[in-house]
C-alpha positions as a Markdown table, in Angstrom:
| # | Residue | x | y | z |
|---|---|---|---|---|
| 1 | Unk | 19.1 | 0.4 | -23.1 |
| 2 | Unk | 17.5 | 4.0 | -23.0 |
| 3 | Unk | 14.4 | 4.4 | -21.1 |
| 4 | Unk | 10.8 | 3.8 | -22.5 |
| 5 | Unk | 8.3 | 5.8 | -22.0 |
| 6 | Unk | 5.2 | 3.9 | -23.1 |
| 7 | Unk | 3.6 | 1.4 | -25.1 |
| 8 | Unk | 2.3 | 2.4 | -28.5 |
| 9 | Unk | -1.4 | 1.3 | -28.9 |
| 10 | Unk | -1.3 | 1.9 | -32.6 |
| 11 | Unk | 1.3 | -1.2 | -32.9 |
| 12 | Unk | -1.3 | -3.0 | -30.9 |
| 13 | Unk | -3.2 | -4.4 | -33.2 |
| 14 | Unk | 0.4 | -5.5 | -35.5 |
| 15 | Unk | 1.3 | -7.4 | -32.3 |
| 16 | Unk | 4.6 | -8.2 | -33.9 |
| 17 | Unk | 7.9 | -9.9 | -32.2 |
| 18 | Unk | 9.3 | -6.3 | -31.7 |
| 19 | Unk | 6.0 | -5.7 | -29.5 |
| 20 | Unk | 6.1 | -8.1 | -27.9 |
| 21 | Unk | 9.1 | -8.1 | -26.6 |
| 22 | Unk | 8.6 | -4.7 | -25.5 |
| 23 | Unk | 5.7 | -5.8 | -23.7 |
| 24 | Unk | 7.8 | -8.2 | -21.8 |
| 25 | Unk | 9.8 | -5.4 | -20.5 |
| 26 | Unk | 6.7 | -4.1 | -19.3 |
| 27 | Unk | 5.6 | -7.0 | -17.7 |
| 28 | Unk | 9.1 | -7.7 | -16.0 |
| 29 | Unk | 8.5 | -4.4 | -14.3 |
| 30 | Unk | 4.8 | -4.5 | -13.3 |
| 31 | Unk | 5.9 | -7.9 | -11.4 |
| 32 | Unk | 9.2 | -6.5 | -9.6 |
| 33 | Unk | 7.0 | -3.7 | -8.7 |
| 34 | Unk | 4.5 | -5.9 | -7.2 |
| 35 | Unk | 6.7 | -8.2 | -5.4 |
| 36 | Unk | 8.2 | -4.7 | -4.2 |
| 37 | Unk | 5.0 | -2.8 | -3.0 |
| 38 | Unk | 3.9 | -6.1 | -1.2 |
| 39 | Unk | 6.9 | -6.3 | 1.0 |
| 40 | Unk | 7.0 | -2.4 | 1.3 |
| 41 | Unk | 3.1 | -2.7 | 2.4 |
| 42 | Unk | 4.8 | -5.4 | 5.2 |
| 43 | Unk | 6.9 | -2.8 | 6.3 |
| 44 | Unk | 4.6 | -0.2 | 6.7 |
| 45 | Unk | 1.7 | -2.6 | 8.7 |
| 46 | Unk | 4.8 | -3.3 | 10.9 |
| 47 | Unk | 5.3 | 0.3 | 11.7 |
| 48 | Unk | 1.5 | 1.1 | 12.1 |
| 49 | Unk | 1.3 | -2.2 | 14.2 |
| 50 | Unk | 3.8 | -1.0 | 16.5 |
| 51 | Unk | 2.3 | 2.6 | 17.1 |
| 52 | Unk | -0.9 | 0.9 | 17.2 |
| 53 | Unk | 0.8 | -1.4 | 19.9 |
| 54 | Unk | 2.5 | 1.8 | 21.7 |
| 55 | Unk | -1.0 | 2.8 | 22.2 |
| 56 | Unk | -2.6 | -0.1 | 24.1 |
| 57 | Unk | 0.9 | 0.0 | 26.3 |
| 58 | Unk | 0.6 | 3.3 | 27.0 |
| 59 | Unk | -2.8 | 2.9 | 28.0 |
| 60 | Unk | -2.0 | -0.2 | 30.5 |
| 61 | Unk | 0.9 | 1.8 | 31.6 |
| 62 | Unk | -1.5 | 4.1 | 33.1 |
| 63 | Unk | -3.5 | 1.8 | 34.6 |
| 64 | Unk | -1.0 | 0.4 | 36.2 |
| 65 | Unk | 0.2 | 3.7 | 38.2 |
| 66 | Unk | -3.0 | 4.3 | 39.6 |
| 67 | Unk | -2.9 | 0.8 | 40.8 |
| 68 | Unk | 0.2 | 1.6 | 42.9 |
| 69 | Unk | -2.4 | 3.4 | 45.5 |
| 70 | Unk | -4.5 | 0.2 | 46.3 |
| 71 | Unk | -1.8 | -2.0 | 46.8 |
| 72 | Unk | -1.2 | -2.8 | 50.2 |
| 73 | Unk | 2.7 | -2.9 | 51.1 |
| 74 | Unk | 3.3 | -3.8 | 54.7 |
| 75 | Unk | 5.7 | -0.4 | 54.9 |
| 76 | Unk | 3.4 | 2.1 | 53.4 |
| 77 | Unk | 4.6 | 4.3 | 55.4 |
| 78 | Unk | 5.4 | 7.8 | 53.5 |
| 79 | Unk | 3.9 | 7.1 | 50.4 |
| 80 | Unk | 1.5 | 10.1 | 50.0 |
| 81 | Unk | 3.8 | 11.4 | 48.0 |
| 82 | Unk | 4.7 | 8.9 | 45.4 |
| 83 | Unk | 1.1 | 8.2 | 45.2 |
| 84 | Unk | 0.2 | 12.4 | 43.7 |
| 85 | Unk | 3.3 | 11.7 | 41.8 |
| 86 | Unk | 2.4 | 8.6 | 40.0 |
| 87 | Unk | -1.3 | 10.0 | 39.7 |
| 88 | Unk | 0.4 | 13.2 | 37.7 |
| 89 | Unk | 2.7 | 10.6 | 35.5 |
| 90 | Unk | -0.8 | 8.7 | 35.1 |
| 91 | Unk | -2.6 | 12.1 | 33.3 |
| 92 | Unk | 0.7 | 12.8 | 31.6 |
| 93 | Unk | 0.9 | 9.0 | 29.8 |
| 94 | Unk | -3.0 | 9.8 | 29.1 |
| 95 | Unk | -2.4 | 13.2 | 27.1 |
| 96 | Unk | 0.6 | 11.6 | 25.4 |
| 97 | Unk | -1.7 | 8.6 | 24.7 |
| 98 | Unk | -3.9 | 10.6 | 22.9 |
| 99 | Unk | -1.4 | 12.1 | 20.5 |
| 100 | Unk | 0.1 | 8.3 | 19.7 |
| 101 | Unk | -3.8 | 7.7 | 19.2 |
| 102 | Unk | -3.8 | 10.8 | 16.7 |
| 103 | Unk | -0.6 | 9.2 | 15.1 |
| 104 | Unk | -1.7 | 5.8 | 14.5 |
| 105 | Unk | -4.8 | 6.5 | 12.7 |
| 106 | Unk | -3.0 | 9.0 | 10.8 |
| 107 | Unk | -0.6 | 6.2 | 10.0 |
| 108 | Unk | -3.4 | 3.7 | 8.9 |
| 109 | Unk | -5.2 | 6.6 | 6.8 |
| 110 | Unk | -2.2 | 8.6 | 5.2 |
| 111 | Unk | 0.4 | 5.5 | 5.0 |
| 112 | Unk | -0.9 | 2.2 | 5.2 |
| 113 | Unk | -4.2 | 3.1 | 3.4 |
| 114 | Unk | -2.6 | 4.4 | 0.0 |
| 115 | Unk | -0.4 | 1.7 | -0.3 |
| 116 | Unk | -3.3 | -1.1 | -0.2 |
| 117 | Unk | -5.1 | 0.7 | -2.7 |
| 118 | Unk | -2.9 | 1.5 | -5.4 |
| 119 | Unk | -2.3 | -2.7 | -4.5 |
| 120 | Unk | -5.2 | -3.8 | -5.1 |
| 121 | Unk | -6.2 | -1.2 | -7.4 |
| 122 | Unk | -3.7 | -0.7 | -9.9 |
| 123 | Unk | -1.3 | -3.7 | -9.6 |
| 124 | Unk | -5.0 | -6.0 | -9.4 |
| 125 | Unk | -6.2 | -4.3 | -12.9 |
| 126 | Unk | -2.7 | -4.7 | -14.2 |
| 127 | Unk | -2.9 | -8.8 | -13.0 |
| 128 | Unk | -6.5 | -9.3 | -14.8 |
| 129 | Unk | -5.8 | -7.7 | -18.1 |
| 130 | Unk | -2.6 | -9.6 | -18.4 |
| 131 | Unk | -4.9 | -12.9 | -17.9 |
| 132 | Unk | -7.5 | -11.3 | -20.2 |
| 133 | Unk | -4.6 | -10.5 | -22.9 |
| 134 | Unk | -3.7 | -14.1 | -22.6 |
| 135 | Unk | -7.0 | -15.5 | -23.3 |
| 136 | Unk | -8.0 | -13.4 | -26.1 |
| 137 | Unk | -3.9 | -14.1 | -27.6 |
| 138 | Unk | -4.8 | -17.5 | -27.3 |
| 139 | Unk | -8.4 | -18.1 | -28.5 |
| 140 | Unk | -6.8 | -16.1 | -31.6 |
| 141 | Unk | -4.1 | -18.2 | -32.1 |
| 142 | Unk | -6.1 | -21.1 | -32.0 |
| 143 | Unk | -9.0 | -19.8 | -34.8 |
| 144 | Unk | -5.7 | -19.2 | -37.2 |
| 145 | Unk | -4.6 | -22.6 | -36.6 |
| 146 | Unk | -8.1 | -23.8 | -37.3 |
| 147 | Unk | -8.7 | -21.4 | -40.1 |
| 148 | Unk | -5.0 | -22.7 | -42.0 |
| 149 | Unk | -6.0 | -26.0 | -41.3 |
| 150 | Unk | -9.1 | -25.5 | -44.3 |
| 151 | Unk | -8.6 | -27.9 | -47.3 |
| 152 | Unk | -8.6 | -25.5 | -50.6 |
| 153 | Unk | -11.6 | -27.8 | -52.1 |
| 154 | Unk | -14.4 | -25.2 | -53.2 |
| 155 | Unk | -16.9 | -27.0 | -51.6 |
| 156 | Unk | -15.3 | -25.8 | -48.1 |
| 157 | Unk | -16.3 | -21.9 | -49.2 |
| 158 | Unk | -19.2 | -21.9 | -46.4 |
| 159 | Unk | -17.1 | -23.5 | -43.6 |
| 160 | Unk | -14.1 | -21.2 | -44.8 |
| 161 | Unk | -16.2 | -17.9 | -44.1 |
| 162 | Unk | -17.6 | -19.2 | -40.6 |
| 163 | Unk | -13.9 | -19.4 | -39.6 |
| 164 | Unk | -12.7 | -16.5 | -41.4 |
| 165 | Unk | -15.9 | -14.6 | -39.3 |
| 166 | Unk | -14.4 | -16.6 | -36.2 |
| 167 | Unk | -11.1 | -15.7 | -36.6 |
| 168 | Unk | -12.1 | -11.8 | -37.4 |
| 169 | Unk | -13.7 | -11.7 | -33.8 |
| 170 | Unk | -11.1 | -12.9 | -32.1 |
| 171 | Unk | -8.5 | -10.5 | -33.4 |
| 172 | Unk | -10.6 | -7.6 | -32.6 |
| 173 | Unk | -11.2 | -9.1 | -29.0 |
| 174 | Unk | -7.5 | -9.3 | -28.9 |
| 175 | Unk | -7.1 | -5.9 | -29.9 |
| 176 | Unk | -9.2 | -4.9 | -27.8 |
| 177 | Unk | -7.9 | -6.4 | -25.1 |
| 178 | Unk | -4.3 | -5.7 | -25.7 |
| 179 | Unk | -5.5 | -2.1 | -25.8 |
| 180 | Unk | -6.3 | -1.6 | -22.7 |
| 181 | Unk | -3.9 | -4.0 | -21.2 |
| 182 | Unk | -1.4 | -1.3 | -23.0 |
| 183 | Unk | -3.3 | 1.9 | -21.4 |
| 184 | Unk | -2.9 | -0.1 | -17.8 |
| 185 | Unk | 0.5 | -0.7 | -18.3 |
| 186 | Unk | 1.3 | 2.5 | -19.6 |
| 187 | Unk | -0.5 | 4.1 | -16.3 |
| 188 | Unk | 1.0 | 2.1 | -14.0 |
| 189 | Unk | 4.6 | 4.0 | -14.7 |
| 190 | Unk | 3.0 | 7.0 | -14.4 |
| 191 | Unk | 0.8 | 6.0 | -10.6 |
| 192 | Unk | 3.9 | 4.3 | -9.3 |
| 193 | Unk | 5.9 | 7.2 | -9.1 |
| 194 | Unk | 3.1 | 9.1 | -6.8 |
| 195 | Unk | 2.3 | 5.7 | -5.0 |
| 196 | Unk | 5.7 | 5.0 | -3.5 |
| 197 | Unk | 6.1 | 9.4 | -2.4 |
| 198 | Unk | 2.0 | 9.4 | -1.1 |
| 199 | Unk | 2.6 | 7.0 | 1.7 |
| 200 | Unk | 5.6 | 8.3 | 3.1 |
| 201 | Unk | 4.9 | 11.7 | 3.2 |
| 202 | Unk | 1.9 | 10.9 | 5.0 |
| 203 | Unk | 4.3 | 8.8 | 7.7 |
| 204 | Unk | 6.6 | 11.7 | 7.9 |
| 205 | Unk | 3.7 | 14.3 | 8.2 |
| 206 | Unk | 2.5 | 12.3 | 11.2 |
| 207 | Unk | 5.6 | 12.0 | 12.6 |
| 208 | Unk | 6.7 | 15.6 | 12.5 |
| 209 | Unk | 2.6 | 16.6 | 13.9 |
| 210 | Unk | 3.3 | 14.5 | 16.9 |
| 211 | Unk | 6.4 | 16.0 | 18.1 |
| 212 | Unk | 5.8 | 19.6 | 17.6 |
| 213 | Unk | 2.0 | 18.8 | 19.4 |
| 214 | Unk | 3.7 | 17.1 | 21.9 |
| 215 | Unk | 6.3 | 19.9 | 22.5 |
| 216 | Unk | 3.4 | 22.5 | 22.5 |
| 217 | Unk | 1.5 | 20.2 | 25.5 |
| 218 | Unk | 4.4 | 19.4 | 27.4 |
| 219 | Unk | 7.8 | 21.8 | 27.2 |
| 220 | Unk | 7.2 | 24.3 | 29.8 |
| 221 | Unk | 4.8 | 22.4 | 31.9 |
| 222 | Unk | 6.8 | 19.6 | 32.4 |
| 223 | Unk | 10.3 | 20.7 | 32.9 |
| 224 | Unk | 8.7 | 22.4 | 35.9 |
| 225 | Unk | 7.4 | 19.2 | 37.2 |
| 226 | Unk | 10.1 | 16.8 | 36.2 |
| 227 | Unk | 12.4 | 19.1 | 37.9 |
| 228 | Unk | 10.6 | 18.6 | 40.9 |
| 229 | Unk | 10.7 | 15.2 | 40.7 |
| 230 | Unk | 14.1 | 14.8 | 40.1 |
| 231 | Unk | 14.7 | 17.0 | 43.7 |
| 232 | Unk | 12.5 | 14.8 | 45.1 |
| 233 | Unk | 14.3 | 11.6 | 44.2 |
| 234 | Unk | 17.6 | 13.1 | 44.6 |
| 235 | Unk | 16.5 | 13.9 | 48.5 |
């Protein structure tokens, strides 16, 4: 089947069986692509939840090596040393708390954030049209029933033009209606395409900020000190 570009909203107002059924294509896609953008947005909280998580660990992490001074071991004998050790890992776990800080809002702002809205923006218009579309088919449906329902007898002239009037309105409610229900589905093909590249270059941004960051605050400084660290555990 070769690829459709878009509704036409001239053949809205037709609304024949060849429409429709190219509406239903339309429709089978909107919903896939729903069902897919909620379990990607599951994904994504995961990975914000677990930076977000790295932080608060980080942050007890820290805590806890300072602790290691106020303890009171019954051979304490010696431990100066560790202690301005542990207090140097302590500022070190700080400064690279701050950058998984920096990381996770960036994650909830560039990643998770885009991802809600086209959700609830896009994919929620989409949803409420459709249900508008459907009422408006409906209450149209029904005035045609009740208009071909009429008995022929001349005397029904007066009640024939109240439903003629009624069943008017409702066809340009439904044309209406299935006009911009056709405009939201049409965008929709267009916004899903940036919508599923937005987030993840915002994730990979992030990603790629906090190593080079963290190589600029720590390379040099630290290969001096975990050197000396590692002489002083190998003695």
């Amino acid at each position: 089947m070769p690829a459709v570009d878009k509704l036409l909203l001239e053949e809205a107002l037709q609304d024949s069986p060849q429409t429709r059924s190219l509406l239903s294509v339309f429709e089978e896609d909107a919903g896939t692509l729903t069902e897919y953008t909620n379990q990607l947005l599951q994904a994504m909280q995961r990975v914000y939840g677990a930076q977000n998580e790295m932080c608060l660990a980080t942050q007890q992490l820290s805590k806890q090596l300072l602790a290691y001074e106020k303890q009171h071991f019954a051979l304490g004998k010696g431990d100066e040393e560790v202690i301005s050790t542990l207090h140097y890992f302590s500022k070190v776990v700080d400064e690279l708390n701050i950058l998984h800080s920096e990381l996770a809002k960036q994650l909830a702002d560039t990643m998770v954030l885009p991802i809600i809205q086209f959700r609830e923006k896009d994919l929620t218009e989409v949803s409420t049209l459709k249900d508008l579309f459907g009422l408006a088919s409906n209450e149209h449906d029904v005035s045609m029933a009740k208009y071909s329902r009429l008995p022929k007898r001349k005397e029904n002239e007066k009640l024939k033009a109240e439903v003629a009037k009624e069943v008017a309105n409702a066809r340009r409610k439904q044309h209406l209606s299935s006009l911009q229900y056709y405009c939201a589905l049409n965008a929709l093909q267009y916004r899903k395409r940036v919508a599923m590249m937005e987030p993840m270059l915002g994730y990979t941004r992030g990603q790629i900020n906090f190593f080079k960051k963290g190589a600029e605050m720590f390379s040099k400084r630290m290969d001096r000190f975990l050197s000396s660290v590692s002489d002083m555990v190998q003695r």
